[in-house]
Coordinates of C-alpha atoms and ligand atoms in Angstrom, one line a residue:
M390 CA -23.4 -5.6 23.9
Q391 CA -24.5 -2.1 22.8
T392 CA -21.3 0.0 22.3
A393 CA -20.9 3.7 21.6
V394 CA -17.7 5.5 20.8
I395 CA -16.5 8.9 21.8
I396 CA -13.9 10.3 19.4
V397 CA -11.9 13.0 21.2
A398 CA -10.9 15.6 18.7
A399 CA -10.9 18.8 20.7
G400 CA -7.1 19.1 21.1
R401 CA -5.2 22.2 20.0
G402 CA -1.9 20.6 18.9
T403 CA -0.8 22.5 15.8
R404 CA 2.1 22.4 13.5
A405 CA 5.5 23.4 14.9
G406 CA 5.3 27.2 14.8
G407 CA 1.7 27.2 15.7
D408 CA 0.1 27.9 12.4
G409 CA -2.3 25.7 10.5
P410 CA -5.1 23.5 11.8
P411 CA -4.9 21.1 14.8
K412 CA -3.3 17.8 14.1
Q413 CA -6.6 15.8 13.8
Y414 CA -7.4 17.9 10.7
W415 CA -4.0 17.6 9.1
P416 CA -4.1 15.8 5.7
L417 CA -2.6 12.3 5.7
A418 CA -2.1 11.0 2.1
G419 CA -4.7 13.6 1.1
R420 CA -7.4 13.0 3.7
P421 CA -7.8 14.6 7.1
V422 CA -6.7 12.4 10.0
L423 CA -10.2 12.6 11.6
E424 CA -11.9 11.4 8.5
R425 CA -9.7 8.3 8.5
T426 CA -10.5 7.7 12.2
L427 CA -14.2 8.1 11.7
G428 CA -14.0 5.7 8.8
V429 CA -12.7 2.9 10.9
F430 CA -15.4 3.2 13.6
G431 CA -18.2 4.0 11.0
A432 CA -17.4 0.8 9.2
H433 CA -17.3 -1.4 12.3
P434 CA -20.6 -3.4 12.6
G435 CA -20.3 -3.6 16.5
I436 CA -20.3 0.2 17.0
G437 CA -23.6 2.0 17.5
Q438 CA -23.6 5.7 18.4
I439 CA -20.5 7.8 17.4
V440 CA -20.0 11.0 19.4
T441 CA -17.3 13.3 18.2
V442 CA -16.0 15.9 20.7
I443 CA -14.5 19.0 18.9
H444 CA -13.2 22.4 19.8
G445 CA -15.7 25.3 19.4
Q446 CA -13.5 26.9 16.8
D447 CA -13.1 23.9 14.6
R448 CA -16.7 23.5 13.4
E449 CA -15.9 24.2 9.7
L450 CA -12.9 21.8 9.8
Y451 CA -15.0 19.2 11.4
D452 CA -17.8 19.6 8.8
Q453 CA -15.3 19.0 6.0
A454 CA -13.6 16.1 7.6
S455 CA -16.9 14.3 8.5
A456 CA -18.9 15.1 5.3
A457 CA -18.7 11.5 4.1
F458 CA -20.3 10.2 7.3
K459 CA -23.0 12.9 7.7
E460 CA -25.8 10.3 7.9
R461 CA -23.9 8.2 10.4
L462 CA -23.1 11.0 12.9
G463 CA -25.1 13.2 15.1
E464 CA -24.2 16.8 16.0
P465 CA -20.6 17.1 17.4
V466 CA -20.2 17.9 21.0
I467 CA -18.1 20.9 22.0
G468 CA -15.3 19.9 24.4
G469 CA -13.9 21.6 27.5
A470 CA -10.7 23.1 28.7
T471 CA -9.0 19.7 29.3
R472 CA -9.1 16.3 27.7
Q473 CA -10.9 15.0 30.8
D474 CA -13.6 17.8 30.4
S475 CA -14.0 16.9 26.8
V476 CA -14.5 13.2 27.5
R477 CA -17.0 14.0 30.2
A478 CA -18.9 16.2 27.7
G479 CA -19.0 13.2 25.4
L480 CA -20.2 10.9 28.1
E481 CA -23.0 13.3 29.0
A482 CA -24.0 13.7 25.3
I483 CA -24.5 9.9 25.1
G484 CA -26.8 10.3 28.1
L485 CA -30.2 8.8 27.5
A486 CA -29.0 6.4 24.9
A487 CA -27.1 4.7 27.8
P488 CA -25.2 1.9 26.0
D489 CA -23.7 -1.1 27.8
A490 CA -20.2 0.0 26.9
V491 CA -18.4 3.0 25.6
L492 CA -15.0 3.3 23.8
I493 CA -13.0 6.4 24.1
H494 CA -10.6 7.1 21.3
D495 CA -8.1 9.7 20.3
A496 CA -8.9 11.2 16.9
V497 CA -5.2 11.3 16.1
R498 CA -4.9 7.5 16.1
P499 CA -6.3 6.8 12.6
F500 CA -4.7 3.4 12.2
V501 CA -6.8 1.6 14.8
T502 CA -8.2 -1.6 13.4
G503 CA -11.4 -3.6 13.7
E504 CA -9.5 -6.3 15.4
I505 CA -8.3 -4.0 18.2
I506 CA -11.8 -2.7 18.6
D507 CA -13.1 -6.3 18.9
R508 CA -10.5 -7.2 21.5
V509 CA -11.4 -4.2 23.7
V510 CA -15.1 -4.8 23.4
G511 CA -14.7 -8.5 24.0
A512 CA -12.7 -7.9 27.2
L513 CA -15.6 -5.9 28.6
D514 CA -17.7 -9.0 28.9
S515 CA -15.8 -9.7 32.1
A516 CA -13.9 -6.5 33.0
E517 CA -15.1 -3.0 33.9
G518 CA -12.5 -1.5 31.6
A519 CA -10.0 -2.6 28.9
L520 CA -7.2 -0.9 27.1
P521 CA -5.1 -1.9 24.1
A522 CA -1.3 -1.8 24.8
V523 CA 2.0 -2.9 23.3
S524 CA 5.0 -4.2 25.3
L525 CA 8.2 -2.2 25.4
A526 CA 11.0 -3.2 23.0
D527 CA 13.5 -0.5 24.0
T528 CA 15.5 -0.6 27.3
L529 CA 14.3 2.1 29.6
K530 CA 16.8 4.6 31.1
R531 CA 16.4 7.3 33.6
A532 CA 18.6 10.3 33.1
E533 CA 19.4 13.4 35.0
D534 CA 20.9 16.4 33.3
G535 CA 21.5 14.2 30.3
H536 CA 23.4 11.5 32.2
V537 CA 22.1 8.0 32.7
V538 CA 21.6 7.3 36.4
E539 CA 19.5 4.1 36.2
T540 CA 18.3 1.3 33.9
L541 CA 14.6 0.6 34.7
K542 CA 13.1 -2.9 34.6
R543 CA 10.6 -3.0 31.8
D544 CA 8.9 -6.2 33.0
N545 CA 5.1 -5.6 33.3
L546 CA 5.4 -2.2 31.5
W547 CA 3.1 -1.4 28.6
R548 CA 2.5 1.4 26.3
A549 CA -1.2 2.3 26.5
Q550 CA -3.2 3.1 23.3
T551 CA -6.8 3.8 22.5
P552 CA -9.7 3.0 22.1
Q553 CA -10.0 2.4 25.8
G554 CA -13.3 0.7 26.6
F555 CA -15.4 0.8 29.8
R556 CA -18.8 -0.3 31.1
Y557 CA -20.7 2.9 30.4
D558 CA -22.2 3.4 33.9
K559 CA -18.8 2.7 35.6
I560 CA -16.8 5.2 33.6
C561 CA -19.5 7.9 34.1
Q562 CA -19.3 7.3 37.9
A563 CA -15.5 7.5 37.7
H564 CA -15.5 10.8 35.8
D565 CA -18.2 12.3 38.1
A566 CA -16.1 11.3 41.2
A567 CA -13.0 13.0 39.6
R568 CA -14.9 16.2 39.0
R569 CA -16.3 16.2 42.5
K570 CA -12.8 15.8 44.0
G571 CA -11.4 18.5 41.6
K572 CA -9.0 15.9 40.0
D573 CA -8.3 17.1 36.5
D574 CA -4.8 16.0 35.7
F575 CA -5.4 12.5 34.4
T576 CA -3.8 11.8 31.0
D577 CA -6.1 9.0 29.9
D578 CA -9.4 7.5 30.8
A579 CA -7.9 4.3 32.2
Q580 CA -6.1 6.4 34.8
V581 CA -9.5 7.9 35.8
A582 CA -10.8 4.4 36.0
E583 CA -7.8 3.1 38.1
W584 CA -8.1 6.0 40.4
H585 CA -11.8 5.2 41.0
G586 CA -10.9 1.5 41.7
L587 CA -12.2 0.0 38.5
D588 CA -10.8 -3.3 37.2
V589 CA -9.0 -2.4 33.9
V590 CA -7.4 -5.2 31.8
V591 CA -4.8 -5.0 29.1
V592 CA -5.5 -6.4 25.6
E593 CA -3.2 -6.7 22.6
G594 CA -2.8 -3.4 20.7
A595 CA -0.7 -2.9 17.6
A596 CA 2.6 -1.2 16.9
S597 CA 0.9 0.4 13.9
N598 CA -1.8 2.0 16.1
I599 CA 0.4 5.1 16.5
K600 CA -0.7 8.4 17.9
L601 CA 0.2 11.2 15.5
T602 CA 1.9 13.8 17.6
T603 CA 4.9 15.1 15.8
A604 CA 5.8 16.0 12.2
E605 CA 8.0 12.8 12.2
D606 CA 4.9 10.7 13.2
F607 CA 3.1 12.1 10.1
A608 CA 6.1 11.3 7.9
I609 CA 6.1 7.7 9.2
A610 CA 2.4 7.5 8.7
E611 CA 2.6 8.8 5.1
R612 CA 5.3 6.1 4.4
L613 CA 3.1 3.4 5.9
L614 CA 0.2 4.5 3.7
S615 CA 2.1 4.9 0.5
S616 CA 3.7 1.4 0.9
G617 CA 0.2 0.0 1.5
G618 CA 1.9 -1.7 4.3
S619 CA 0.8 -2.7 7.8
A620 CA -0.8 0.6 8.5
G621 CA -3.9 -0.9 9.9
G622 CA -5.7 -1.4 6.6
E623 CA -5.8 -3.7 3.6
W624 CA -5.8 -3.8 -0.1
R625 CA -8.9 -4.9 -1.9
I626 CA -9.3 -6.0 -5.5
G627 CA -12.5 -5.8 -7.5
Q628 CA -13.5 -6.9 -11.0
G629 CA -16.6 -6.3 -13.0
S630 CA -17.8 -7.1 -16.5
D631 CA -20.8 -6.1 -18.6
T632 CA -22.3 -6.5 -22.1
H633 CA -24.8 -4.5 -24.0
R634 CA -26.2 -5.3 -27.4
F635 CA -26.4 -3.0 -30.4
E636 CA -29.7 -1.6 -31.7
P637 CA -30.4 1.1 -34.4
G638 CA -29.3 4.6 -33.4
D639 CA -26.8 7.3 -34.0
H640 CA -24.6 7.5 -31.0
L641 CA -23.6 5.6 -27.8
M642 CA -22.1 6.4 -24.4
L643 CA -18.8 4.7 -23.6
C644 CA -16.9 5.5 -20.3
G645 CA -18.9 8.7 -19.9
V646 CA -18.1 10.0 -23.5
R647 CA -20.7 10.4 -26.2
I648 CA -19.5 8.9 -29.5
A649 CA -21.2 9.3 -32.8
H650 CA -21.8 5.8 -34.3
D651 CA -24.3 4.1 -36.7
Q652 CA -25.7 2.1 -33.9
T653 CA -26.5 2.6 -30.2
L654 CA -26.4 0.3 -27.2
A655 CA -29.6 -1.1 -25.8
G656 CA -30.2 -0.8 -22.1
H657 CA -32.4 0.6 -19.4
S658 CA -30.0 3.4 -18.5
D659 CA -27.7 5.1 -21.0
A660 CA -26.2 1.6 -21.5
D661 CA -22.6 2.8 -20.8
V662 CA -21.1 -0.7 -20.7
G663 CA -17.7 0.7 -19.6
L664 CA -19.0 2.6 -16.6
H665 CA -21.3 -0.4 -15.6
A666 CA -18.3 -2.8 -15.5
L667 CA -16.3 -0.2 -13.5
T668 CA -19.1 0.3 -11.0
D669 CA -19.4 -3.4 -10.4
A670 CA -15.7 -3.7 -9.9
L671 CA -15.8 -0.9 -7.2
L672 CA -18.7 -2.6 -5.5
G673 CA -16.9 -5.9 -5.7
A674 CA -13.9 -4.6 -4.0
I675 CA -15.9 -3.7 -0.9
G676 CA -18.3 -6.7 -1.1
D677 CA -21.3 -4.5 -1.5
G678 CA -23.5 -6.2 -4.1
D679 CA -23.7 -5.1 -7.7
I680 CA -25.2 -2.3 -9.8
G681 CA -28.5 -4.2 -10.2
V682 CA -28.9 -4.4 -6.4
H683 CA -28.5 -0.7 -5.8
F684 CA -30.2 0.5 -9.1
P685 CA -32.8 -2.2 -10.0
P686 CA -33.7 -2.1 -13.7
S687 CA -37.3 -2.6 -12.6
D688 CA -37.2 0.9 -11.1
P689 CA -38.4 3.4 -13.8
K690 CA -36.3 6.1 -12.0
W691 CA -33.2 4.8 -13.8
R692 CA -34.6 4.8 -17.3
G693 CA -32.2 6.6 -19.5
A694 CA -30.1 7.5 -16.5
S695 CA -26.6 8.8 -17.0
S696 CA -24.3 6.0 -15.7
D697 CA -22.0 8.4 -13.9
V698 CA -24.7 8.4 -11.2
F699 CA -24.0 4.6 -10.6
L700 CA -20.2 5.2 -10.5
V701 CA -20.5 8.1 -8.1
D702 CA -22.7 6.0 -5.8
A703 CA -20.1 3.2 -5.7
A704 CA -17.3 5.7 -5.0
E705 CA -19.3 7.2 -2.2
R706 CA -19.8 3.7 -0.7
I707 CA -16.0 3.3 -0.6
K708 CA -15.5 6.7 0.8
S709 CA -18.0 6.2 3.6
R710 CA -15.9 3.2 4.7
G711 CA -12.9 5.5 4.8
G712 CA -11.4 3.8 1.8
R713 CA -9.7 5.2 -1.3
I714 CA -9.4 4.0 -4.8
A715 CA -5.8 3.5 -5.9
N716 CA -6.4 2.7 -9.6
V717 CA -9.0 1.6 -12.1
D718 CA -8.5 -0.2 -15.4
V719 CA -11.2 -0.7 -18.0
T720 CA -11.0 -2.8 -21.1
L721 CA -13.6 -2.3 -23.9
I722 CA -14.1 -5.2 -26.3
C723 CA -15.6 -4.4 -29.7
E724 CA -14.8 -4.2 -33.4
A725 CA -16.3 -0.7 -33.7
P726 CA -16.4 2.1 -32.9
K727 CA -12.7 2.7 -32.8
I728 CA -11.8 3.5 -29.2
G729 CA -8.3 5.1 -29.8
P730 CA -9.5 8.6 -30.7
H731 CA -11.7 8.8 -27.6
R732 CA -9.4 7.0 -25.1
E733 CA -8.0 10.2 -23.5
A734 CA -11.4 11.8 -23.2
M735 CA -12.7 8.6 -21.5
R736 CA -9.8 8.5 -19.0
Q737 CA -10.3 12.2 -18.2
R738 CA -14.0 11.7 -17.7
I739 CA -13.5 8.7 -15.3
A740 CA -10.8 10.6 -13.4
E741 CA -13.2 13.5 -13.1
I742 CA -16.1 11.4 -11.8
L743 CA -13.9 9.5 -9.3
D744 CA -11.8 12.5 -8.4
L745 CA -8.6 10.5 -9.2
A746 CA -5.3 11.6 -10.8
L747 CA -5.2 10.7 -14.5
D748 CA -2.4 8.3 -14.1
R749 CA -4.6 6.2 -11.8
V750 CA -7.1 5.6 -14.6
S751 CA -6.6 3.3 -17.6
V752 CA -8.9 2.7 -20.5
K753 CA -7.9 0.0 -23.0
A754 CA -9.5 -1.6 -26.0
T755 CA -9.3 -4.8 -27.9
T756 CA -11.2 -6.7 -30.5
T757 CA -11.9 -10.5 -30.5
E758 CA -10.5 -10.9 -34.0
G759 CA -14.0 -11.3 -35.5
L760 CA -14.9 -14.1 -33.1
G761 CA -17.9 -14.4 -30.9
Y762 CA -20.7 -11.8 -30.4
T763 CA -18.4 -8.8 -30.2
G764 CA -16.6 -10.1 -33.3
R765 CA -19.9 -10.2 -35.1
S766 CA -20.6 -6.7 -33.9
E767 CA -23.7 -7.7 -32.0
G768 CA -22.7 -5.7 -29.0
I769 CA -19.9 -4.3 -26.8
A770 CA -18.4 -6.0 -23.8
A771 CA -16.4 -4.4 -21.0
Q772 CA -14.2 -5.6 -18.2
A773 CA -12.8 -3.6 -15.3
S774 CA -10.4 -4.1 -12.4
V775 CA -9.8 -1.8 -9.5
S776 CA -7.7 -1.7 -6.4
V777 CA -9.1 -0.1 -3.2
W778 CA -7.4 0.6 0.1
L779 CA -9.6 0.1 3.1
P780 CA -8.6 1.2 6.6
Ligands
MG918 MG1 -25.1 -2.8 -18.0

């Protein structure tokens, strides 16, 4: 089934007090909420076209938040006065592409998961619409003037989330009918669909798929992210190793730092064994091949290339999936040169290339006590481990 998604990011909700950007552009653990949301859909193999609906005044904020997905996204669509108008603008923008199904998602739900998307899309095989929802745990009270007057039955009650999915032609018809009748007070698309008589089914959402509305929601989200917990993502580990042999020369490159030495390392690029191991570790964490796949040694373009190019590419691949690198740890194995005097410069260089805080970068060194090829000083080996958080 061909599935497009509309990300509704045209809302005006700002910080209490009214200053600052709208919520979808607030930073969450250092990255805009919208960037995280785009990362989830951009990485989902079942999603085709992604249409983002923004407010006319937010173009600059949008360009920053979507920079990592530039090639994946078309031009954003400018929304209307109400959420309903904005969704309709998104549906019209899809227009000729006419997918089988469309998902409509609030930009301020960055913790949506691939599993939720799969369940919504899967339900559209047999239903005209589907929405993820969670059952109510709390008892519901109705109060008047602060006094409880009734306890409501919570059987059959659900909290609706997004993405809400629909057969594309059906939801277009429903929105068109609502416009013709001047109905503009619907709070979500499932309500538009219900009103138009579409069959909308409920699928399992997730408690972590929260809508970030208040400052408290953001505080909860920050805690979820910093604990690496069940915030709709997962930790990945990657490891890499590499070896280059010595040949006559007067310097070598190790972890991005030029070191004077009575030999150099042989290799197609600058033979920076440390950055090569680290690049492979990052690619390993996201299951995206290895350095040789993306930069074939047979391609003369990479002759003598500075290896930070490879590392930047791997980091971009992680970023384009909405991921972030938590830490990297490189071990260099050699008898000489001595690494100690250069260790801090290496850490700083890697931190700079990957845009990481220094305490997330480790460079260590060891010898093999004279044993083996590194012990005989025939070359230098490197190992690297990384941890990566993917939404
Ligand atoms: Mg290599």
